C-alpha positions as a Python dict, from the first residue, in 0.01 Angstrom:
ca = {
    (1, 'X'): (0, 0, 0),
    (2, 'X'): (248, 39, -284),
    (3, 'X'): (5, -14, -569),
    (4, 'X'): (-111, -353, -695),
    (5, 'X'): (54, -627, -896),
    (6, 'X'): (-156, -523, -1194),
    (7, 'X'): (-46, -162, -1169),
    (8, 'X'): (315, -277, -1174),
    (9, 'X'): (268, -478, -1490),
    (10, 'X'): (287, -817, -1320),
    (11, 'X'): (-55, -928, -1439),
    (12, 'X'): (-75, -914, -1819),
    (13, 'X'): (-448, -993, -1843),
    (14, 'X'): (-661, -923, -1539),
    (15, 'X'): (-1013, -992, -1663),
    (16, 'X'): (-1309, -876, -1455),
    (17, 'X'): (-1233, -826, -1085),
    (18, 'X'): (-1459, -767, -789),
    (19, 'X'): (-1506, -427, -628),
    (20, 'X'): (-1238, -473, -362),
    (21, 'X'): (-1025, -728, -552),
    (22, 'X'): (-1014, -945, -238),
    (23, 'X'): (-1175, -1265, -112),
    (24, 'X'): (-1443, -1055, 58),
    (25, 'X'): (-1594, -976, -282),
    (26, 'X'): (-1770, -1309, -222),
    (27, 'X'): (-2069, -1195, -20),
    (28, 'X'): (-2053, -1269, 350),
    (29, 'X'): (-1684, -1354, 366),
    (30, 'X'): (-1475, -1151, 615),
    (31, 'X'): (-1110, -1159, 720),
    (32, 'X'): (-943, -1069, 1050),
    (33, 'X'): (-578, -1030, 1148),
    (34, 'X'): (-382, -1002, 1469),
    (35, 'X'): (-19, -906, 1412),
    (36, 'X'): (251, -960, 1676),
    (37, 'X'): (563, -758, 1600),
    (38, 'X'): (853, -667, 1829),
    (39, 'X'): (1154, -686, 1598),
    (40, 'X'): (1412, -629, 1871),
    (41, 'X'): (1269, -929, 2055),
    (42, 'X'): (1254, -1146, 1744),
    (43, 'X'): (876, -1140, 1741),
    (44, 'X'): (731, -1122, 1389),
    (45, 'X'): (422, -1341, 1351),
    (46, 'X'): (46, -1341, 1391),
    (47, 'X'): (-285, -1497, 1300),
    (48, 'X'): (-527, -1458, 1011),
    (49, 'X'): (-884, -1587, 1013),
    (50, 'X'): (-1140, -1623, 735),
    (51, 'X'): (-1509, -1632, 828),
    (52, 'X'): (-1722, -1798, 553),
    (53, 'X'): (-2032, -1602, 653),
    (54, 'X'): (-2153, -1376, 933),
    (55, 'X'): (-2360, -1642, 1107),
    (56, 'X'): (-2277, -1942, 1321),
    (57, 'X'): (-2061, -2170, 1103),
    (58, 'X'): (-2098, -2463, 1342),
    (59, 'X'): (-2478, -2469, 1312),
    (60, 'X'): (-2465, -2356, 948),
    (61, 'X'): (-2156, -2523, 796),
    (62, 'X'): (-2051, -2453, 439),
    (63, 'X'): (-1962, -2701, 162),
    (64, 'X'): (-1583, -2728, 141),
    (65, 'X'): (-1293, -2937, 24),
    (66, 'X'): (-916, -2941, 72),
    (67, 'X'): (-646, -3019, -183),
    (68, 'X'): (-293, -3116, -79),
    (69, 'X'): (-21, -3011, -321),
    (70, 'X'): (286, -3110, -120),
    (71, 'X'): (201, -3234, 226),
    (72, 'X'): (506, -3122, 425),
    (73, 'X'): (287, -2937, 676),
    (74, 'X'): (44, -2953, 966),
    (75, 'X'): (-304, -2877, 838),
    (76, 'X'): (-536, -2934, 1135),
    (77, 'X'): (-885, -3056, 1057),
    (78, 'X'): (-801, -3186, 711),
    (79, 'X'): (-942, -3539, 735),
    (80, 'X'): (-1291, -3443, 847),
    (81, 'X'): (-1329, -3177, 580),
    (82, 'X'): (-1218, -3422, 315),
    (83, 'X'): (-1446, -3694, 451),
    (84, 'X'): (-1765, -3490, 502),
    (85, 'X'): (-1713, -3213, 251),
    (86, 'X'): (-1805, -2937, 491),
    (87, 'X'): (-1644, -2666, 706),
    (88, 'X'): (-1786, -2613, 1055),
    (89, 'X'): (-1549, -2344, 1190),
    (90, 'X'): (-1381, -2038, 1043),
    (91, 'X'): (-1036, -2099, 896),
    (92, 'X'): (-732, -1991, 1097),
    (93, 'X'): (-374, -1953, 975),
    (94, 'X'): (-67, -1895, 1194),
    (95, 'X'): (294, -2011, 1234),
    (96, 'X'): (388, -2378, 1245),
    (97, 'X'): (450, -2415, 1618),
    (98, 'X'): (142, -2211, 1711),
    (99, 'X'): (-108, -2422, 1516),
    (100, 'X'): (-229, -2602, 1833),
    (101, 'X'): (-302, -2266, 2002),
    (102, 'X'): (-493, -2151, 1693),
    (103, 'X'): (-701, -2470, 1705),
    (104, 'X'): (-769, -2411, 2074),
    (105, 'X'): (-888, -2058, 1994),
    (106, 'X'): (-1127, -2184, 1730),
    (107, 'X'): (-1262, -2446, 1970),
    (108, 'X'): (-1310, -2184, 2243),
    (109, 'X'): (-1495, -1956, 2000),
    (110, 'X'): (-1719, -2236, 1880),
    (111, 'X'): (-1804, -2359, 2229),
    (112, 'X'): (-1889, -2005, 2339),
    (113, 'X'): (-2152, -1984, 2065),
    (114, 'X'): (-2282, -2341, 2076),
    (115, 'X'): (-2386, -2456, 2422),
    (116, 'X'): (-2455, -2816, 2318),
    (117, 'X'): (-2142, -2878, 2111),
    (118, 'X'): (-1946, -3191, 2213),
    (119, 'X'): (-1714, -3217, 1914),
    (120, 'X'): (-1550, -2942, 1706),
    (121, 'X'): (-1333, -2975, 1396),
    (122, 'X'): (-1110, -2663, 1397),
    (123, 'X'): (-940, -2591, 1061),
    (124, 'X'): (-591, -2444, 1087),
    (125, 'X'): (-320, -2390, 825),
    (126, 'X'): (35, -2285, 906),
    (127, 'X'): (356, -2144, 764),
    (128, 'X'): (704, -2156, 915),
    (129, 'X'): (810, -1793, 969),
    (130, 'X'): (1124, -1887, 1160),
    (131, 'X'): (1355, -1689, 933),
    (132, 'X'): (1253, -1364, 1102),
    (133, 'X'): (1044, -1486, 1397),
    (134, 'X'): (1161, -1654, 1717),
    (135, 'X'): (916, -1934, 1641),
    (136, 'X'): (1019, -2150, 1938),
    (137, 'X'): (886, -1883, 2172),
    (138, 'X'): (526, -1970, 2063),
    (139, 'X'): (388, -1623, 2132),
    (140, 'X'): (49, -1682, 1968),
    (141, 'X'): (-228, -1751, 2217),
    (142, 'X'): (-586, -1880, 2170),
    (143, 'X'): (-714, -1533, 2262),
    (144, 'X'): (-543, -1391, 1950),
    (145, 'X'): (-768, -1609, 1735),
    (146, 'X'): (-1075, -1480, 1914),
    (147, 'X'): (-953, -1121, 1871),
    (148, 'X'): (-905, -1178, 1500),
    (149, 'X'): (-1252, -1333, 1466),
    (150, 'X'): (-1409, -1039, 1644),
    (151, 'X'): (-1215, -797, 1423),
    (152, 'X'): (-1300, -965, 1091),
    (153, 'X'): (-1431, -729, 824),
    (154, 'X'): (-1470, -707, 448),
    (155, 'X'): (-1168, -479, 427),
    (156, 'X'): (-873, -716, 376),
    (157, 'X'): (-530, -589, 482),
    (158, 'X'): (-236, -736, 286),
    (159, 'X'): (140, -767, 323),
    (160, 'X'): (308, -789, 664),
    (161, 'X'): (-9, -860, 859),
    (162, 'X'): (-151, -1150, 1059),
    (163, 'X'): (-10, -1489, 971),
    (164, 'X'): (189, -1324, 690),
    (165, 'X'): (390, -1097, 923),
    (166, 'X'): (696, -1321, 894),
    (167, 'X'): (629, -1486, 560),
    (168, 'X'): (888, -1525, 285),
    (169, 'X'): (846, -1533, -90),
    (170, 'X'): (1131, -1670, -302),
    (171, 'X'): (1392, -1520, -68),
    (172, 'X'): (1208, -1191, -43),
    (173, 'X'): (941, -1069, 202),
    (174, 'X'): (610, -1240, 155),
    (175, 'X'): (287, -1217, 351),
    (176, 'X'): (-89, -1201, 298),
    (177, 'X'): (-238, -1135, -47),
    (178, 'X'): (-583, -1151, -195),
    (179, 'X'): (-767, -1109, -524),
    (180, 'X'): (-1100, -1186, -691),
    (181, 'X'): (-1256, -1249, -1029),
    (182, 'X'): (-1616, -1220, -1151),
    (183, 'X'): (-1749, -1460, -1413),
    (184, 'X'): (-2084, -1540, -1572),
    (185, 'X'): (-2237, -1885, -1543),
    (186, 'X'): (-2564, -1963, -1710),
    (187, 'X'): (-2642, -1597, -1755),
    (188, 'X'): (-2576, -1517, -1388),
    (189, 'X'): (-2282, -1338, -1232),
    (190, 'X'): (-2071, -1529, -982),
    (191, 'X'): (-1758, -1445, -786),
    (192, 'X'): (-1438, -1628, -694),
    (193, 'X'): (-1213, -1485, -425),
    (194, 'X'): (-872, -1601, -308),
    (195, 'X'): (-665, -1525, 0),
    (196, 'X'): (-311, -1657, 42),
    (197, 'X'): (-51, -1660, 314),
    (198, 'X'): (280, -1722, 139),
    (199, 'X'): (611, -1858, 262),
    (200, 'X'): (733, -1992, -71),
    (201, 'X'): (1078, -2135, -142),
    (202, 'X'): (1221, -2131, -492),
    (203, 'X'): (1296, -1875, -760),
    (204, 'X'): (1072, -1577, -831),
    (205, 'X'): (970, -1609, -1199),
    (206, 'X'): (640, -1427, -1264),
    (207, 'X'): (487, -1407, -1610),
    (208, 'X'): (537, -1086, -1803),
    (209, 'X'): (801, -939, -1573),
    (210, 'X'): (1176, -964, -1596),
    (211, 'X'): (1330, -1041, -1257),
    (212, 'X'): (1662, -860, -1229),
    (213, 'X'): (1729, -859, -854),
    (214, 'X'): (1854, -1134, -624),
    (215, 'X'): (1781, -1161, -252),
    (216, 'X'): (2048, -1013, -27),
    (217, 'X'): (2000, -1293, 224),
    (218, 'X'): (2089, -1619, 54),
    (219, 'X'): (1900, -1943, 108),
    (220, 'X'): (2062, -2208, 329),
    (221, 'X'): (2011, -2449, 39),
    (222, 'X'): (1716, -2627, 192),
    (223, 'X'): (1385, -2547, 25),
    (224, 'X'): (1146, -2529, 322),
    (225, 'X'): (830, -2326, 318),
    (226, 'X'): (455, -2332, 296),
    (227, 'X'): (167, -2172, 116),
    (228, 'X'): (-194, -2170, 229),
    (229, 'X'): (-453, -2091, -36),
    (230, 'X'): (-815, -2015, 61),
    (231, 'X'): (-1070, -2006, -221),
    (232, 'X'): (-1424, -1878, -171),
    (233, 'X'): (-1711, -1868, -418),
    (234, 'X'): (-2082, -1810, -437),
    (235, 'X'): (-2114, -2042, -736),
    (236, 'X'): (-2349, -2342, -700),
    (237, 'X'): (-2077, -2601, -651),
    (238, 'X'): (-2053, -2890, -409),
    (239, 'X'): (-1752, -3044, -229),
    (240, 'X'): (-1629, -3246, -531),
    (241, 'X'): (-1600, -2947, -760),
    (242, 'X'): (-1476, -2728, -474),
    (243, 'X'): (-1187, -2972, -450),
    (244, 'X'): (-1121, -2928, -820),
    (245, 'X'): (-1122, -2548, -774),
    (246, 'X'): (-885, -2575, -477),
    (247, 'X'): (-636, -2775, -687),
    (248, 'X'): (-631, -2504, -956),
    (249, 'X'): (-524, -2239, -703),
    (250, 'X'): (-182, -2398, -694),
    (251, 'X'): (-154, -2349, -1073),
    (252, 'X'): (-174, -1979, -1002),
    (253, 'X'): (108, -2011, -752),
    (254, 'X'): (317, -2201, -1009),
    (255, 'X'): (281, -1906, -1247),
    (256, 'X'): (494, -1703, -1002),
    (257, 'X'): (775, -1962, -983),
    (258, 'X'): (686, -2231, -730),
    (259, 'X'): (745, -2599, -807),
    (260, 'X'): (614, -2724, -466),
    (261, 'X'): (950, -2864, -353),
    (262, 'X'): (986, -3155, -110),
    (263, 'X'): (1011, -2935, 202),
    (264, 'X'): (709, -2719, 131),
    (265, 'X'): (363, -2754, 278),
    (266, 'X'): (121, -2651, 4),
    (267, 'X'): (-246, -2667, 96),
    (268, 'X'): (-560, -2522, -63),
    (269, 'X'): (-909, -2514, 83),
    (270, 'X'): (-1213, -2404, -114),
    (271, 'X'): (-1560, -2334, 22),
    (272, 'X'): (-1896, -2216, -95),
    (273, 'X'): (-2006, -1915, 107),
    (274, 'X'): (-2354, -2044, 177),
    (275, 'X'): (-2443, -2204, 507),
    (276, 'X'): (-2658, -2520, 530),
    (277, 'X'): (-2822, -2692, 829),
    (278, 'X'): (-2589, -2946, 993),
    (279, 'X'): (-2617, -3281, 820),
    (280, 'X'): (-2609, -3467, 1155),
    (281, 'X'): (-2933, -3306, 1273),
    (282, 'X'): (-3268, -3491, 1235),
    (283, 'X'): (-3424, -3190, 1059),
    (284, 'X'): (-3158, -3188, 788),
    (285, 'X'): (-3281, -3156, 432),
    (286, 'X'): (-3056, -3191, 131),
    (287, 'X'): (-2996, -2845, -17),
    (288, 'X'): (-2776, -2688, -282),
    (289, 'X'): (-2665, -2830, -613),
    (290, 'X'): (-2359, -2867, -831),
    (291, 'X'): (-2310, -2735, -1178),
    (292, 'X'): (-2210, -2977, -1459),
    (293, 'X'): (-1842, -3063, -1495),
    (294, 'X'): (-1850, -2914, -1845),
    (295, 'X'): (-1944, -2573, -1700),
    (296, 'X'): (-1649, -2552, -1459),
    (297, 'X'): (-1386, -2400, -1689),
    (298, 'X'): (-1475, -2033, -1618),
    (299, 'X'): (-1442, -2099, -1247),
    (300, 'X'): (-1110, -2278, -1296),
    (301, 'X'): (-981, -1983, -1499),
    (302, 'X'): (-1096, -1743, -1228),
    (303, 'X'): (-925, -1939, -953),
    (304, 'X'): (-594, -1955, -1138),
    (305, 'X'): (-597, -1584, -1222),
    (306, 'X'): (-699, -1470, -872),
    (307, 'X'): (-445, -1701, -708),
    (308, 'X'): (-161, -1571, -923),
    (309, 'X'): (-253, -1212, -844),
    (310, 'X'): (-299, -1285, -472),
    (311, 'X'): (59, -1411, -446),
    (312, 'X'): (194, -1111, -629),
    (313, 'X'): (-21, -869, -431),
    (314, 'X'): (126, -1015, -112),
    (315, 'X'): (477, -935, -237),
    (316, 'X'): (385, -588, -362),
    (317, 'X'): (222, -498, -28),
    (318, 'X'): (508, -641, 182),
    (319, 'X'): (768, -431, 360),
    (320, 'X'): (1128, -516, 456),
    (321, 'X'): (1151, -683, 796),
    (322, 'X'): (1464, -683, 1012),
    (323, 'X'): (1448, -858, 1349),
    (324, 'X'): (1698, -995, 1598),
    (325, 'X'): (1643, -1334, 1430),
    (326, 'X'): (1697, -1239, 1067),
    (327, 'X'): (1578, -1023, 782),
    (328, 'X'): (1371, -1035, 465),
    (329, 'X'): (1376, -753, 215),
    (330, 'X'): (1087, -640, 2),
    (331, 'X'): (1139, -715, -367),
    (332, 'X'): (1251, -386, -532),
    (333, 'X'): (956, -350, -767),
    (334, 'X'): (985, -47, -997),
    (335, 'X'): (710, 209, -980),
    (336, 'X'): (566, 56, -1297),
    (337, 'X'): (654, -210, -1549),
    (338, 'X'): (527, -308, -1892),
    (339, 'X'): (411, -662, -1951),
    (340, 'X'): (582, -846, -2237),
}
């Protein structure tokens, strides 16, 4: 990895970060990737999965909520999460035309581990990586989701990996990025982690850094793209305030230049990394709590800061990609830069 966004002067004020500076600083959260890359065949795509905890998410779902910034996308499972406020499968992210296969993989995984399941709500986000990937070939298979789930660890790879293999960022190479922040609430330490898969249209305009280069490959004039933001926390928040946290993640994206144009699918999902018994079971007992609205500001600040850095970390970690379909160059970051 070519340093971090902070080391290059892209983050003027970092605050307190977690040990890894990734979403996995929230205890129990793991991430897995499967990358499919054969540039001469136009294959540059993959899958990324986020596991909220190491147990069975179907039998121990987590509180969750989704926020839609601009809904030009295909976010599978959205309505049930928004209705019930809980997540019952890991989260998968892949390319636009492979979202059904990703959902199938999540269903297969869940049925394998839950012999009595008769209904599963797979949650899948997507980006359109067709600029460098032969997306119509639909090379992602359900088995790739299962491979990524089995490979999930607390070590989060960034850049041209998984669902970010073919991602774009403001005309440059995008990909997967992550970051975390640690805050104190009521005298206790709590963590917020963010993972993003970026395919952002628009103009790169980060705070504290003068952009002097222009992409070699010009846009076709149509602002199409997507960004998927995944926010995790161990703070005692319920679905309503998780939705408020999810919405703030897109403020972090805006700090890098995005205005969520008409053709962009901008989705954020936030969850609390603490499983609860299924609410549709007779033995269910209400558990968990939600902090007062007036105490949310430190969490909002953490989400915005971690989201901004996650986007920039994705760009810093990215490498130039040239395939038979097209090319995306890595932004020519200098070895270091001073914030101003």
